[in-house]
């Protein structure tokens, strides 16, 4: 039987800062703070340091504004530019493509994992953009706990909660994008 692991990562509410699209930055900063990194950096300062993609492509930087929706933009930042930016603050490891057991292994080792999912863990709503097919209900959370049947996340929209491991894995496997905040 799997024991319960719970790291206890803080929760940063992206909405309380007016960052309706700021989930990746909030999740990343939660993980850094847990690792005692970037502790002097507020979420607002962190958002202002995030690289913005001039072409709106989340594979090049944040594709738009974390504070508003813009027509034709995909307001997100994907793993490669997120890692490049985040390495200014701490150590990161790309787990994209990994089996979910790798994510749980990282948490077991004491490392929070930024995981790309969907808002409220709903089924992905796919749309085509010039850079590819992506879920318009894109979201990022920190995976910071698990037991045999559940996972625990710190969600910048919905707070901290436990949920069914099967539901988490279903949504994670729709893209398999994750970043471990190693020490």
PDB file of C-alpha atoms in Angstrom:
ATOM      1  CA  UNK A   1       0.000   0.000   0.000  1.00  0.00           C
ATOM      2  CA  UNK A   2       1.280   3.444  -0.936  1.00  0.00           C
ATOM      3  CA  UNK A   3       1.752   5.780   1.968  1.00  0.00           C
ATOM      4  CA  UNK A   4       0.461   9.321   1.786  1.00  0.00           C
ATOM      5  CA  UNK A   5       2.939  11.983   0.700  1.00  0.00           C
ATOM      6  CA  UNK A   6       2.022  15.653   1.076  1.00  0.00           C
ATOM      7  CA  UNK A   7       4.640  18.369   0.590  1.00  0.00           C
ATOM      8  CA  UNK A   8       2.392  21.248   1.652  1.00  0.00           C
ATOM      9  CA  UNK A   9       3.229  23.730  -1.108  1.00  0.00           C
ATOM     10  CA  UNK A  10       1.678  27.179  -0.609  1.00  0.00           C
ATOM     11  CA  UNK A  11      -1.143  28.400  -2.805  1.00  0.00           C
ATOM     12  CA  UNK A  12      -0.948  31.598  -4.837  1.00  0.00           C
ATOM     13  CA  UNK A  13      -4.298  32.792  -6.168  1.00  0.00           C
ATOM     14  CA  UNK A  14      -3.750  34.112  -9.666  1.00  0.00           C
ATOM     15  CA  UNK A  15      -7.179  35.747  -9.651  1.00  0.00           C
ATOM     16  CA  UNK A  16      -6.511  37.758  -6.492  1.00  0.00           C
ATOM     17  CA  UNK A  17      -3.670  39.429  -8.426  1.00  0.00           C
ATOM     18  CA  UNK A  18      -5.876  40.014 -11.484  1.00  0.00           C
ATOM     19  CA  UNK A  19      -3.843  37.550 -13.540  1.00  0.00           C
ATOM     20  CA  UNK A  20      -6.642  35.601 -15.206  1.00  0.00           C
ATOM     21  CA  UNK A  21      -4.051  33.777 -17.337  1.00  0.00           C
ATOM     22  CA  UNK A  22      -1.211  33.581 -14.826  1.00  0.00           C
ATOM     23  CA  UNK A  23      -1.380  29.925 -13.791  1.00  0.00           C
ATOM     24  CA  UNK A  24       2.062  28.807 -14.972  1.00  0.00           C
ATOM     25  CA  UNK A  25       3.806  31.677 -13.183  1.00  0.00           C
ATOM     26  CA  UNK A  26       1.772  31.154  -9.985  1.00  0.00           C
ATOM     27  CA  UNK A  27       2.468  27.422  -9.964  1.00  0.00           C
ATOM     28  CA  UNK A  28       6.150  27.906 -10.694  1.00  0.00           C
ATOM     29  CA  UNK A  29       6.544  30.477  -7.921  1.00  0.00           C
ATOM     30  CA  UNK A  30       4.690  28.209  -5.468  1.00  0.00           C
ATOM     31  CA  UNK A  31       7.262  25.516  -6.172  1.00  0.00           C
ATOM     32  CA  UNK A  32      10.206  27.895  -5.881  1.00  0.00           C
ATOM     33  CA  UNK A  33       8.932  29.220  -2.553  1.00  0.00           C
ATOM     34  CA  UNK A  34       8.547  25.643  -1.297  1.00  0.00           C
ATOM     35  CA  UNK A  35      12.189  25.048  -2.236  1.00  0.00           C
ATOM     36  CA  UNK A  36      13.159  28.274  -0.402  1.00  0.00           C
ATOM     37  CA  UNK A  37      14.050  29.925  -3.722  1.00  0.00           C
ATOM     38  CA  UNK A  38      12.868  33.344  -4.960  1.00  0.00           C
ATOM     39  CA  UNK A  39      11.306  33.891  -1.523  1.00  0.00           C
ATOM     40  CA  UNK A  40      11.804  37.655  -1.811  1.00  0.00           C
ATOM     41  CA  UNK A  41       9.948  37.747  -5.151  1.00  0.00           C
ATOM     42  CA  UNK A  42       6.212  38.498  -5.096  1.00  0.00           C
ATOM     43  CA  UNK A  43       3.847  37.001  -7.633  1.00  0.00           C
ATOM     44  CA  UNK A  44       3.368  40.444  -9.202  1.00  0.00           C
ATOM     45  CA  UNK A  45       7.129  40.899  -9.657  1.00  0.00           C
ATOM     46  CA  UNK A  46       7.414  37.347 -10.996  1.00  0.00           C
ATOM     47  CA  UNK A  47       4.718  37.997 -13.614  1.00  0.00           C
ATOM     48  CA  UNK A  48       6.476  41.144 -14.789  1.00  0.00           C
ATOM     49  CA  UNK A  49       9.701  39.155 -15.279  1.00  0.00           C
ATOM     50  CA  UNK A  50       8.020  36.448 -17.374  1.00  0.00           C
ATOM     51  CA  UNK A  51       9.190  36.468 -21.010  1.00  0.00           C
ATOM     52  CA  UNK A  52       6.467  37.547 -23.427  1.00  0.00           C
ATOM     53  CA  UNK A  53       6.399  35.973 -26.881  1.00  0.00           C
ATOM     54  CA  UNK A  54       6.254  38.675 -29.544  1.00  0.00           C
ATOM     55  CA  UNK A  55       4.564  36.261 -31.962  1.00  0.00           C
ATOM     56  CA  UNK A  56       1.998  34.994 -29.424  1.00  0.00           C
ATOM     57  CA  UNK A  57       3.474  31.492 -29.491  1.00  0.00           C
ATOM     58  CA  UNK A  58       3.648  29.810 -26.044  1.00  0.00           C
ATOM     59  CA  UNK A  59       6.575  27.729 -27.289  1.00  0.00           C
ATOM     60  CA  UNK A  60       8.573  31.002 -27.535  1.00  0.00           C
ATOM     61  CA  UNK A  61       7.420  32.725 -24.296  1.00  0.00           C
ATOM     62  CA  UNK A  62       4.140  33.768 -22.748  1.00  0.00           C
ATOM     63  CA  UNK A  63       1.709  34.122 -25.635  1.00  0.00           C
ATOM     64  CA  UNK A  64      -0.163  37.284 -24.742  1.00  0.00           C
ATOM     65  CA  UNK A  65      -0.886  38.884 -21.392  1.00  0.00           C
ATOM     66  CA  UNK A  66      -1.410  37.168 -18.049  1.00  0.00           C
ATOM     67  CA  UNK A  67      -3.879  39.967 -17.207  1.00  0.00           C
ATOM     68  CA  UNK A  68      -6.301  39.861 -20.153  1.00  0.00           C
ATOM     69  CA  UNK A  69      -7.504  37.734 -23.045  1.00  0.00           C
ATOM     70  CA  UNK A  70      -6.391  38.929 -26.459  1.00  0.00           C
ATOM     71  CA  UNK A  71      -7.933  37.809 -29.722  1.00  0.00           C
ATOM     72  CA  UNK A  72      -5.668  35.479 -31.670  1.00  0.00           C
ATOM     73  CA  UNK A  73      -3.297  34.960 -28.729  1.00  0.00           C
ATOM     74  CA  UNK A  74      -2.857  31.810 -26.679  1.00  0.00           C
ATOM     75  CA  UNK A  75      -2.233  33.074 -23.155  1.00  0.00           C
ATOM     76  CA  UNK A  76       0.189  30.473 -21.828  1.00  0.00           C
ATOM     77  CA  UNK A  77       3.875  29.632 -21.615  1.00  0.00           C
ATOM     78  CA  UNK A  78       4.940  26.067 -22.377  1.00  0.00           C
ATOM     79  CA  UNK A  79       7.746  24.035 -20.852  1.00  0.00           C
ATOM     80  CA  UNK A  80      10.856  25.074 -22.832  1.00  0.00           C
ATOM     81  CA  UNK A  81      10.556  28.870 -22.395  1.00  0.00           C
ATOM     82  CA  UNK A  82       9.216  28.378 -18.862  1.00  0.00           C
ATOM     83  CA  UNK A  83      12.300  26.335 -17.913  1.00  0.00           C
ATOM     84  CA  UNK A  84      14.668  28.799 -19.576  1.00  0.00           C
ATOM     85  CA  UNK A  85      13.090  31.677 -17.633  1.00  0.00           C
ATOM     86  CA  UNK A  86      12.698  29.725 -14.395  1.00  0.00           C
ATOM     87  CA  UNK A  87      16.346  28.675 -14.225  1.00  0.00           C
ATOM     88  CA  UNK A  88      17.120  32.253 -13.169  1.00  0.00           C
ATOM     89  CA  UNK A  89      15.456  31.360  -9.864  1.00  0.00           C
ATOM     90  CA  UNK A  90      16.094  27.652  -9.278  1.00  0.00           C
ATOM     91  CA  UNK A  91      16.727  24.209 -10.704  1.00  0.00           C
ATOM     92  CA  UNK A  92      14.137  22.745 -13.054  1.00  0.00           C
ATOM     93  CA  UNK A  93      13.866  19.498 -14.955  1.00  0.00           C
ATOM     94  CA  UNK A  94      11.608  18.895 -17.947  1.00  0.00           C
ATOM     95  CA  UNK A  95       9.454  15.820 -17.368  1.00  0.00           C
ATOM     96  CA  UNK A  96       7.385  16.248 -20.523  1.00  0.00           C
ATOM     97  CA  UNK A  97       6.481  12.917 -22.030  1.00  0.00           C
ATOM     98  CA  UNK A  98       7.000  11.117 -18.719  1.00  0.00           C
ATOM     99  CA  UNK A  99       4.732   8.451 -17.337  1.00  0.00           C
ATOM    100  CA  UNK A 100       2.746   9.745 -14.353  1.00  0.00           C
ATOM    101  CA  UNK A 101       4.736   7.450 -12.050  1.00  0.00           C
ATOM    102  CA  UNK A 102       7.778   9.674 -12.724  1.00  0.00           C
ATOM    103  CA  UNK A 103       5.809  12.673 -11.453  1.00  0.00           C
ATOM    104  CA  UNK A 104       4.909  10.786  -8.280  1.00  0.00           C
ATOM    105  CA  UNK A 105       8.552   9.699  -7.852  1.00  0.00           C
ATOM    106  CA  UNK A 106       9.611  13.370  -7.940  1.00  0.00           C
ATOM    107  CA  UNK A 107       7.031  14.273  -5.277  1.00  0.00           C
ATOM    108  CA  UNK A 108       8.210  11.292  -3.198  1.00  0.00           C
ATOM    109  CA  UNK A 109      11.734  12.791  -3.381  1.00  0.00           C
ATOM    110  CA  UNK A 110      10.371  16.113  -2.083  1.00  0.00           C
ATOM    111  CA  UNK A 111      10.177  17.950  -5.416  1.00  0.00           C
ATOM    112  CA  UNK A 112       6.949  19.716  -6.421  1.00  0.00           C
ATOM    113  CA  UNK A 113       5.931  19.161 -10.053  1.00  0.00           C
ATOM    114  CA  UNK A 114       4.346  21.843 -12.225  1.00  0.00           C
ATOM    115  CA  UNK A 115       1.835  19.936 -14.324  1.00  0.00           C
ATOM    116  CA  UNK A 116      -0.068  21.151 -17.377  1.00  0.00           C
ATOM    117  CA  UNK A 117      -3.711  20.167 -17.078  1.00  0.00           C
ATOM    118  CA  UNK A 118      -7.042  21.888 -17.819  1.00  0.00           C
ATOM    119  CA  UNK A 119      -9.127  24.361 -15.824  1.00  0.00           C
ATOM    120  CA  UNK A 120     -11.133  22.422 -13.205  1.00  0.00           C
ATOM    121  CA  UNK A 121      -9.689  19.213 -14.727  1.00  0.00           C
ATOM    122  CA  UNK A 122     -12.366  19.261 -17.434  1.00  0.00           C
ATOM    123  CA  UNK A 123     -11.923  17.435 -20.705  1.00  0.00           C
ATOM    124  CA  UNK A 124      -9.577  19.363 -23.019  1.00  0.00           C
ATOM    125  CA  UNK A 125     -11.276  21.698 -25.520  1.00  0.00           C
ATOM    126  CA  UNK A 126      -8.902  21.538 -28.478  1.00  0.00           C
ATOM    127  CA  UNK A 127      -8.425  24.362 -30.973  1.00  0.00           C
ATOM    128  CA  UNK A 128      -5.962  24.861 -33.816  1.00  0.00           C
ATOM    129  CA  UNK A 129      -3.465  27.714 -33.675  1.00  0.00           C
ATOM    130  CA  UNK A 130      -0.591  28.471 -36.081  1.00  0.00           C
ATOM    131  CA  UNK A 131       1.782  26.643 -33.694  1.00  0.00           C
ATOM    132  CA  UNK A 132      -0.424  23.561 -33.279  1.00  0.00           C
ATOM    133  CA  UNK A 133      -3.460  21.986 -31.643  1.00  0.00           C
ATOM    134  CA  UNK A 134      -3.842  23.045 -27.984  1.00  0.00           C
ATOM    135  CA  UNK A 135      -6.548  22.942 -25.312  1.00  0.00           C
ATOM    136  CA  UNK A 136      -8.074  26.404 -24.894  1.00  0.00           C
ATOM    137  CA  UNK A 137      -8.890  25.451 -21.302  1.00  0.00           C
ATOM    138  CA  UNK A 138      -5.159  25.109 -20.614  1.00  0.00           C
ATOM    139  CA  UNK A 139      -4.127  25.305 -16.959  1.00  0.00           C
ATOM    140  CA  UNK A 140      -1.124  24.563 -14.759  1.00  0.00           C
ATOM    141  CA  UNK A 141      -1.045  23.343 -11.153  1.00  0.00           C
ATOM    142  CA  UNK A 142       1.555  22.085  -8.704  1.00  0.00           C
ATOM    143  CA  UNK A 143       1.385  18.386  -7.908  1.00  0.00           C
ATOM    144  CA  UNK A 144       2.555  18.158  -4.298  1.00  0.00           C
ATOM    145  CA  UNK A 145       1.058  14.991  -2.883  1.00  0.00           C
ATOM    146  CA  UNK A 146      -0.418  11.581  -3.520  1.00  0.00           C
ATOM    147  CA  UNK A 147      -1.594   8.367  -1.934  1.00  0.00           C
ATOM    148  CA  UNK A 148      -2.807   5.131  -3.462  1.00  0.00           C
ATOM    149  CA  UNK A 149      -5.950   6.546  -5.070  1.00  0.00           C
ATOM    150  CA  UNK A 150      -5.608  10.329  -4.938  1.00  0.00           C
ATOM    151  CA  UNK A 151      -3.319  13.214  -5.794  1.00  0.00           C
ATOM    152  CA  UNK A 152      -2.996  16.585  -4.089  1.00  0.00           C
ATOM    153  CA  UNK A 153      -2.559  19.790  -6.062  1.00  0.00           C
ATOM    154  CA  UNK A 154      -2.076  23.475  -5.382  1.00  0.00           C
ATOM    155  CA  UNK A 155      -4.274  25.062  -8.032  1.00  0.00           C
ATOM    156  CA  UNK A 156      -3.899  28.830  -8.675  1.00  0.00           C
ATOM    157  CA  UNK A 157      -7.633  29.078  -9.429  1.00  0.00           C
ATOM    158  CA  UNK A 158      -9.317  26.546  -7.122  1.00  0.00           C
ATOM    159  CA  UNK A 159      -6.912  26.350  -4.157  1.00  0.00           C
ATOM    160  CA  UNK A 160      -5.446  23.225  -2.571  1.00  0.00           C
ATOM    161  CA  UNK A 161      -7.317  19.934  -2.788  1.00  0.00           C
ATOM    162  CA  UNK A 162      -7.212  16.167  -3.169  1.00  0.00           C
ATOM    163  CA  UNK A 163      -8.690  14.543  -6.264  1.00  0.00           C
ATOM    164  CA  UNK A 164      -8.961  11.087  -7.831  1.00  0.00           C
ATOM    165  CA  UNK A 165      -5.618   9.938  -9.219  1.00  0.00           C
ATOM    166  CA  UNK A 166      -7.379   8.473 -12.263  1.00  0.00           C
ATOM    167  CA  UNK A 167      -8.936  11.841 -13.200  1.00  0.00           C
ATOM    168  CA  UNK A 168      -5.595  13.632 -12.738  1.00  0.00           C
ATOM    169  CA  UNK A 169      -3.802  11.074 -14.921  1.00  0.00           C
ATOM    170  CA  UNK A 170      -6.445  11.232 -17.661  1.00  0.00           C
ATOM    171  CA  UNK A 171      -6.011  14.987 -18.013  1.00  0.00           C
ATOM    172  CA  UNK A 172      -2.203  14.866 -17.624  1.00  0.00           C
ATOM    173  CA  UNK A 173      -1.957  12.192 -20.340  1.00  0.00           C
ATOM    174  CA  UNK A 174      -3.845  14.405 -22.812  1.00  0.00           C
ATOM    175  CA  UNK A 175      -0.540  16.356 -23.232  1.00  0.00           C
ATOM    176  CA  UNK A 176       2.084  14.875 -20.870  1.00  0.00           C
ATOM    177  CA  UNK A 177       3.722  18.230 -20.037  1.00  0.00           C
ATOM    178  CA  UNK A 178       5.383  18.686 -16.635  1.00  0.00           C
ATOM    179  CA  UNK A 179       8.367  20.329 -14.943  1.00  0.00           C
ATOM    180  CA  UNK A 180       9.985  19.196 -11.693  1.00  0.00           C
ATOM    181  CA  UNK A 181      11.287  21.841  -9.297  1.00  0.00           C
ATOM    182  CA  UNK A 182      14.400  20.075  -8.107  1.00  0.00           C
ATOM    183  CA  UNK A 183      16.802  21.391  -5.485  1.00  0.00           C
TER     184      UNK A 183
END
